[in-house]
Amino acid sequence: MASLIRQSRQLVFTVFFCIVWSFIPLNSSAQEDDTWTADQDYEVFSEPSVSSKKMGILKAGKEVELISKGRRWIRIRVRAKGKMLIAFIRNDKPVEEPGLVDTKHGWSMGGYMAYSYMLQSGRIFRDTDGNETEISNLSGGNFYPAFFVDWLFSEKWTFRGAVTGRKIILNGTAKYRVTVASNASSVELKQDFFGIMLQPQYKLFSFLNFWIAPSVEMAFGTKSIVFNVESEKPTYFLAFGSIGTRHAFRSFQITPEARAGVVINSKPAMLNLEMILAGAYLF
């Protein structure tokens, strides 16, 4: 009986010892390696991009779980709305004033390729002898490149400035009417431009980072061939409405965009539809 009591005591002691031991950290330095203390106030983002959703401010002195630490971004785990979430803070850009949000997030620089489709309605020319030239609707599509800089002003606003290498290539027919007889032939309009574009982008909602934007562009003609004859180089003013999305991958972002617009000062006016794929590096 005494032996049974002694064995029971040993079992209780062993279980108690194991429970206490389980709460004692075996390696205190490992715990320190898995935590990080903010030395200043930092903005917290959902992705490693300043254009991603902002989750709040990590206050100076706050200790969080550290996942990884890179040259530009620190990956942490934070509690938000009762859940443990993975978040990111910029390693090279703390908030400048404690308790305030720095709304000037940074810059990005990149380029895009655009496919542009243009349509210009037909017209009729008459000379002094009463002869008529009837031009059909002119239309055509082609690609052109552009380079841009984005200023990420705030969570909602991004301002883009770009230089474009716009091309216009339109095809149609011309019918020459001399007295009663008439004949038709194919015609082509080719024009090259150097353009300057400004575009303020406003983010509508966080889902897929959708944004809308008006755009204005001044395009200076560098080459103009109208119906196989070199002509005066025009300067065009273009106005667009755009919708796009922004997708960030670490320090790189892709911004697909669709535009619809008009060349304001051409006669007749040219309607323009464009599909754009842009890529940029985030600074």
Tab-separated table of C-alpha atoms in Angstrom:
chain	number	residue	atom	x	y	z
A	1	MET	CA	0.000	0.000	0.000
A	2	ALA	CA	2.830	2.371	0.908
A	3	SER	CA	4.521	1.535	-2.382
A	4	LEU	CA	1.356	2.398	-4.299
A	5	ILE	CA	1.076	5.766	-2.511
A	6	ARG	CA	4.758	6.494	-3.243
A	7	GLN	CA	4.296	5.678	-6.958
A	8	SER	CA	1.185	7.906	-7.118
A	9	ARG	CA	3.123	10.796	-5.614
A	10	GLN	CA	5.932	10.327	-8.139
A	11	LEU	CA	3.423	10.319	-11.004
A	12	VAL	CA	1.733	13.504	-9.762
A	13	PHE	CA	5.120	15.186	-9.322
A	14	THR	CA	6.233	14.124	-12.826
A	15	VAL	CA	3.050	15.452	-14.440
A	16	PHE	CA	3.309	18.719	-12.481
A	17	PHE	CA	6.990	19.094	-13.468
A	18	CYS	CA	6.192	18.537	-17.177
A	19	ILE	CA	3.402	21.120	-17.111
A	20	VAL	CA	5.629	23.748	-15.484
A	21	TRP	CA	8.548	22.922	-17.794
A	22	SER	CA	6.363	23.363	-20.887
A	23	PHE	CA	5.826	27.028	-19.992
A	24	ILE	CA	9.533	27.779	-19.572
A	25	PRO	CA	11.227	28.988	-22.844
A	26	LEU	CA	14.080	26.693	-23.752
A	27	ASN	CA	15.904	29.402	-25.704
A	28	SER	CA	15.226	33.029	-24.892
A	29	SER	CA	17.303	34.299	-27.810
A	30	ALA	CA	15.020	32.481	-30.269
A	31	GLN	CA	12.083	34.471	-28.925
A	32	GLU	CA	13.999	37.706	-29.388
A	33	ASP	CA	14.822	36.757	-32.961
A	34	ASP	CA	11.104	36.316	-33.724
A	35	THR	CA	10.045	39.752	-32.489
A	36	TRP	CA	10.804	43.277	-33.637
A	37	THR	CA	10.308	46.601	-31.868
A	38	ALA	CA	9.468	49.695	-33.924
A	39	ASP	CA	11.960	52.504	-33.320
A	40	GLN	CA	9.595	55.055	-34.872
A	41	ASP	CA	6.005	55.248	-36.117
A	42	TYR	CA	5.565	53.235	-39.325
A	43	GLU	CA	2.723	52.944	-41.811
A	44	VAL	CA	1.432	49.381	-42.145
A	45	PHE	CA	0.397	48.035	-45.572
A	46	SER	CA	-1.409	44.880	-46.655
A	47	GLU	CA	1.140	44.213	-49.436
A	48	PRO	CA	4.778	45.242	-50.008
A	49	SER	CA	3.668	48.278	-52.015
A	50	VAL	CA	2.746	51.832	-51.058
A	51	SER	CA	-0.225	51.598	-53.440
A	52	SER	CA	-1.741	48.680	-51.486
A	53	LYS	CA	-4.340	49.010	-48.717
A	54	LYS	CA	-3.077	50.910	-45.668
A	55	MET	CA	-3.865	49.028	-42.450
A	56	GLY	CA	-2.852	51.707	-39.951
A	57	ILE	CA	0.126	52.975	-37.954
A	58	LEU	CA	2.615	50.887	-35.983
A	59	LYS	CA	3.525	53.088	-33.007
A	60	ALA	CA	7.098	53.558	-31.805
A	61	GLY	CA	7.987	51.054	-29.089
A	62	LYS	CA	5.376	48.529	-30.197
A	63	GLU	CA	6.636	44.939	-30.339
A	64	VAL	CA	5.358	42.714	-33.148
A	65	GLU	CA	6.106	39.263	-34.519
A	66	LEU	CA	8.807	39.441	-37.166
A	67	ILE	CA	8.541	37.140	-40.206
A	68	SER	CA	11.308	38.506	-42.426
A	69	LYS	CA	13.298	41.678	-42.904
A	70	GLY	CA	14.430	42.830	-46.352
A	71	ARG	CA	16.224	45.873	-47.714
A	72	ARG	CA	12.974	47.733	-48.478
A	73	TRP	CA	10.203	45.916	-46.621
A	74	ILE	CA	9.737	44.301	-43.204
A	75	ARG	CA	7.190	41.485	-43.059
A	76	ILE	CA	5.352	41.215	-39.741
A	77	ARG	CA	2.316	39.522	-38.180
A	78	VAL	CA	-0.199	41.802	-36.454
A	79	ARG	CA	-3.598	41.437	-34.839
A	80	ALA	CA	-6.402	43.299	-36.630
A	81	LYS	CA	-10.156	42.877	-36.085
A	82	GLY	CA	-9.536	39.869	-33.867
A	83	LYS	CA	-7.395	38.049	-36.431
A	84	MET	CA	-3.667	37.557	-36.873
A	85	LEU	CA	-2.725	38.996	-40.270
A	86	ILE	CA	0.476	39.320	-42.276
A	87	ALA	CA	1.409	42.947	-42.964
A	88	PHE	CA	4.308	45.002	-44.308
A	89	ILE	CA	6.120	48.182	-43.333
A	90	ARG	CA	8.736	50.082	-45.295
A	91	ASN	CA	12.210	49.473	-43.949
A	92	ASP	CA	13.589	52.683	-45.474
A	93	LYS	CA	10.729	55.132	-44.881
A	94	PRO	CA	9.314	55.673	-41.374
A	95	VAL	CA	6.604	58.250	-40.728
A	96	GLU	CA	8.424	61.561	-40.263
A	97	GLU	CA	6.243	62.910	-37.436
A	98	PRO	CA	5.031	60.643	-34.598
A	99	GLY	CA	1.301	60.003	-34.712
A	100	LEU	CA	0.865	61.488	-38.205
A	101	VAL	CA	0.499	59.715	-41.539
A	102	ASP	CA	2.961	60.722	-44.229
A	103	THR	CA	0.661	61.093	-47.247
A	104	LYS	CA	3.508	61.528	-49.735
A	105	HIS	CA	4.191	57.853	-50.289
A	106	GLY	CA	6.785	57.979	-53.050
A	107	TRP	CA	7.388	57.664	-56.758
A	108	SER	CA	7.304	55.072	-59.484
A	109	MET	CA	8.813	55.146	-62.957
A	110	GLY	CA	8.069	52.950	-65.948
A	111	GLY	CA	6.662	52.625	-69.416
A	112	TYR	CA	3.656	51.309	-71.275
A	113	MET	CA	2.607	50.000	-74.655
A	114	ALA	CA	-0.727	51.211	-75.978
A	115	TYR	CA	-2.934	49.945	-78.770
A	116	SER	CA	-4.824	52.887	-80.250
A	117	TYR	CA	-7.842	52.665	-82.560
A	118	MET	CA	-9.000	55.883	-84.237
A	119	LEU	CA	-12.018	56.821	-86.319
A	120	GLN	CA	-12.547	60.020	-88.302
A	121	SER	CA	-15.807	60.670	-90.115
A	122	GLY	CA	-15.905	61.316	-93.885
A	123	ARG	CA	-16.057	64.674	-95.658
A	124	ILE	CA	-16.455	66.229	-99.097
A	125	PHE	CA	-14.067	68.729	-100.707
A	126	ARG	CA	-15.068	71.002	-103.617
A	127	ASP	CA	-12.660	72.944	-105.836
A	128	THR	CA	-13.312	76.152	-107.722
A	129	ASP	CA	-14.347	74.233	-110.859
A	130	GLY	CA	-17.115	72.426	-108.991
A	131	ASN	CA	-15.342	69.073	-108.868
A	132	GLU	CA	-15.841	67.056	-105.699
A	133	THR	CA	-13.645	64.689	-103.712
A	134	GLU	CA	-15.553	62.502	-101.307
A	135	ILE	CA	-13.465	61.026	-98.472
A	136	SER	CA	-14.941	58.010	-96.679
A	137	ASN	CA	-14.644	57.369	-92.951
A	138	LEU	CA	-10.983	56.893	-92.055
A	139	SER	CA	-10.035	54.335	-89.425
A	140	GLY	CA	-7.104	52.303	-88.225
A	141	GLY	CA	-5.231	50.921	-85.231
A	142	ASN	CA	-1.606	50.693	-84.220
A	143	PHE	CA	0.723	50.418	-81.215
A	144	TYR	CA	2.795	53.189	-79.679
A	145	PRO	CA	5.132	53.428	-76.619
A	146	ALA	CA	5.240	55.856	-73.709
A	147	PHE	CA	7.343	56.502	-70.602
A	148	PHE	CA	5.937	57.915	-67.386
A	149	VAL	CA	6.532	58.939	-63.770
A	150	ASP	CA	3.852	58.428	-61.097
A	151	TRP	CA	3.670	60.502	-57.936
A	152	LEU	CA	1.868	58.426	-55.289
A	153	PHE	CA	0.402	61.424	-53.468
A	154	SER	CA	-1.973	59.624	-51.101
A	155	GLU	CA	-3.947	56.427	-50.672
A	156	LYS	CA	-6.543	57.766	-53.125
A	157	TRP	CA	-4.598	60.017	-55.531
A	158	THR	CA	-1.773	59.279	-57.967
A	159	PHE	CA	-0.520	61.828	-60.498
A	160	ARG	CA	1.045	60.622	-63.743
A	161	GLY	CA	3.141	62.565	-66.224
A	162	ALA	CA	4.143	60.862	-69.481
A	163	VAL	CA	5.875	61.389	-72.797
A	164	THR	CA	4.383	59.473	-75.718
A	165	GLY	CA	5.518	58.377	-79.151
A	166	ARG	CA	2.032	58.461	-80.626
A	167	LYS	CA	1.314	57.269	-84.181
A	168	ILE	CA	-1.823	57.753	-86.252
A	169	ILE	CA	-2.399	55.514	-89.286
A	170	LEU	CA	-5.836	55.793	-90.898
A	171	ASN	CA	-7.119	54.165	-94.078
A	172	GLY	CA	-10.153	54.789	-96.279
A	173	THR	CA	-11.200	55.630	-99.817
A	174	ALA	CA	-11.398	58.811	-101.850
A	175	LYS	CA	-13.894	59.187	-104.690
A	176	TYR	CA	-13.077	61.858	-107.276
A	177	ARG	CA	-16.112	63.279	-109.118
A	178	VAL	CA	-15.374	65.163	-112.305
A	179	THR	CA	-18.640	66.320	-113.966
A	180	VAL	CA	-20.616	63.077	-114.351
A	181	ALA	CA	-17.833	60.453	-114.132
A	182	SER	CA	-16.249	59.369	-110.860
A	183	ASN	CA	-13.576	56.970	-109.699
A	184	ALA	CA	-12.466	55.753	-106.255
A	185	SER	CA	-9.083	54.828	-104.828
A	186	SER	CA	-7.588	53.866	-101.485
A	187	VAL	CA	-6.033	56.591	-99.356
A	188	GLU	CA	-3.896	56.574	-96.221
A	189	LEU	CA	-3.012	59.111	-93.546
A	190	LYS	CA	0.235	58.624	-91.581
A	191	GLN	CA	1.299	60.918	-88.768
A	192	ASP	CA	3.923	60.661	-86.003
A	193	PHE	CA	3.847	62.716	-82.800
A	194	PHE	CA	5.814	63.526	-79.684
A	195	GLY	CA	3.287	63.947	-76.876
A	196	ILE	CA	3.138	65.187	-73.287
A	197	MET	CA	0.343	63.757	-71.133
A	198	LEU	CA	-0.962	64.556	-67.631
A	199	GLN	CA	-3.275	62.192	-65.754
A	200	PRO	CA	-4.605	62.472	-62.162
A	201	GLN	CA	-5.755	58.997	-61.050
A	202	TYR	CA	-8.362	58.579	-58.297
A	203	LYS	CA	-8.801	55.179	-56.635
A	204	LEU	CA	-12.494	54.284	-56.506
A	205	PHE	CA	-12.286	51.319	-54.119
A	206	SER	CA	-9.739	48.875	-52.773
A	207	PHE	CA	-11.062	45.809	-54.631
A	208	LEU	CA	-8.408	45.210	-57.329
A	209	ASN	CA	-7.307	48.846	-56.759
A	210	PHE	CA	-9.665	50.235	-59.412
A	211	TRP	CA	-9.085	53.856	-60.373
A	212	ILE	CA	-10.557	56.410	-62.790
A	213	ALA	CA	-8.847	59.358	-64.402
A	214	PRO	CA	-9.259	62.199	-66.875
A	215	SER	CA	-6.268	62.685	-69.188
A	216	VAL	CA	-5.072	65.500	-71.391
A	217	GLU	CA	-2.315	65.266	-73.990
A	218	MET	CA	-0.636	67.733	-76.306
A	219	ALA	CA	0.841	65.934	-79.337
A	220	PHE	CA	3.372	67.725	-81.550
A	221	GLY	CA	3.615	66.410	-85.091
A	222	THR	CA	7.031	65.165	-86.204
A	223	LYS	CA	5.922	63.630	-89.518
A	224	SER	CA	2.763	63.903	-91.611
A	225	ILE	CA	1.924	62.182	-94.910
A	226	VAL	CA	-1.649	62.688	-96.101
A	227	PHE	CA	-2.748	60.710	-99.157
A	228	ASN	CA	0.891	60.062	-100.180
A	229	VAL	CA	1.774	63.757	-99.989
A	230	GLU	CA	3.954	65.224	-97.234
A	231	SER	CA	1.936	67.884	-95.449
A	232	GLU	CA	2.137	70.378	-92.620
A	233	LYS	CA	2.827	68.780	-89.226
A	234	PRO	CA	-0.174	69.346	-86.938
A	235	THR	CA	-0.381	69.848	-83.187
A	236	TYR	CA	-3.265	67.946	-81.622
A	237	PHE	CA	-5.015	68.298	-78.275
A	238	LEU	CA	-6.420	65.027	-76.918
A	239	ALA	CA	-8.810	64.464	-74.008
A	240	PHE	CA	-9.530	61.044	-72.474
A	241	GLY	CA	-11.468	59.303	-69.762
A	242	SER	CA	-9.711	56.257	-68.281
A	243	ILE	CA	-10.339	53.325	-65.970
A	244	GLY	CA	-7.614	51.003	-64.721
A	245	THR	CA	-6.340	48.753	-61.944
A	246	ARG	CA	-3.087	48.620	-60.035
A	247	HIS	CA	-1.354	45.352	-59.086
A	248	ALA	CA	1.815	45.484	-56.971
A	249	PHE	CA	4.466	42.768	-56.672
A	250	ARG	CA	7.128	43.772	-54.133
A	251	SER	CA	8.790	46.827	-55.747
A	252	PHE	CA	7.116	46.445	-59.143
A	253	GLN	CA	3.580	47.249	-60.243
A	254	ILE	CA	1.439	46.578	-63.323
A	255	THR	CA	-1.419	48.924	-64.301
A	256	PRO	CA	-3.764	47.783	-67.094
A	257	GLU	CA	-5.879	50.662	-68.431
A	258	ALA	CA	-8.641	51.382	-70.941
A	259	ARG	CA	-9.235	54.835	-72.438
A	260	ALA	CA	-11.821	56.552	-74.592
A	261	GLY	CA	-11.278	60.037	-75.952
A	262	VAL	CA	-11.262	62.519	-78.781
A	263	VAL	CA	-8.796	64.678	-80.704
A	264	ILE	CA	-10.438	68.012	-79.962
A	265	ASN	CA	-8.964	70.249	-82.661
A	266	SER	CA	-8.979	67.922	-85.691
A	267	LYS	CA	-11.590	68.533	-88.402
A	268	PRO	CA	-13.572	66.345	-88.430
A	269	ALA	CA	-12.863	65.259	-84.858
A	270	MET	CA	-11.109	61.916	-84.328
A	271	LEU	CA	-12.547	59.421	-81.858
A	272	ASN	CA	-9.996	57.297	-80.022
A	273	LEU	CA	-10.114	54.010	-78.061
A	274	GLU	CA	-6.982	52.680	-76.349
A	275	MET	CA	-5.914	49.586	-74.385
A	276	ILE	CA	-2.766	50.015	-72.297
A	277	LEU	CA	-0.477	47.755	-70.282
A	278	ALA	CA	1.954	49.656	-68.055
A	279	GLY	CA	4.748	48.491	-65.753
A	280	ALA	CA	6.665	50.564	-63.205
A	281	TYR	CA	9.304	50.289	-60.495
A	282	LEU	CA	8.356	51.658	-57.053
A	283	PHE	CA	10.854	53.910	-55.300
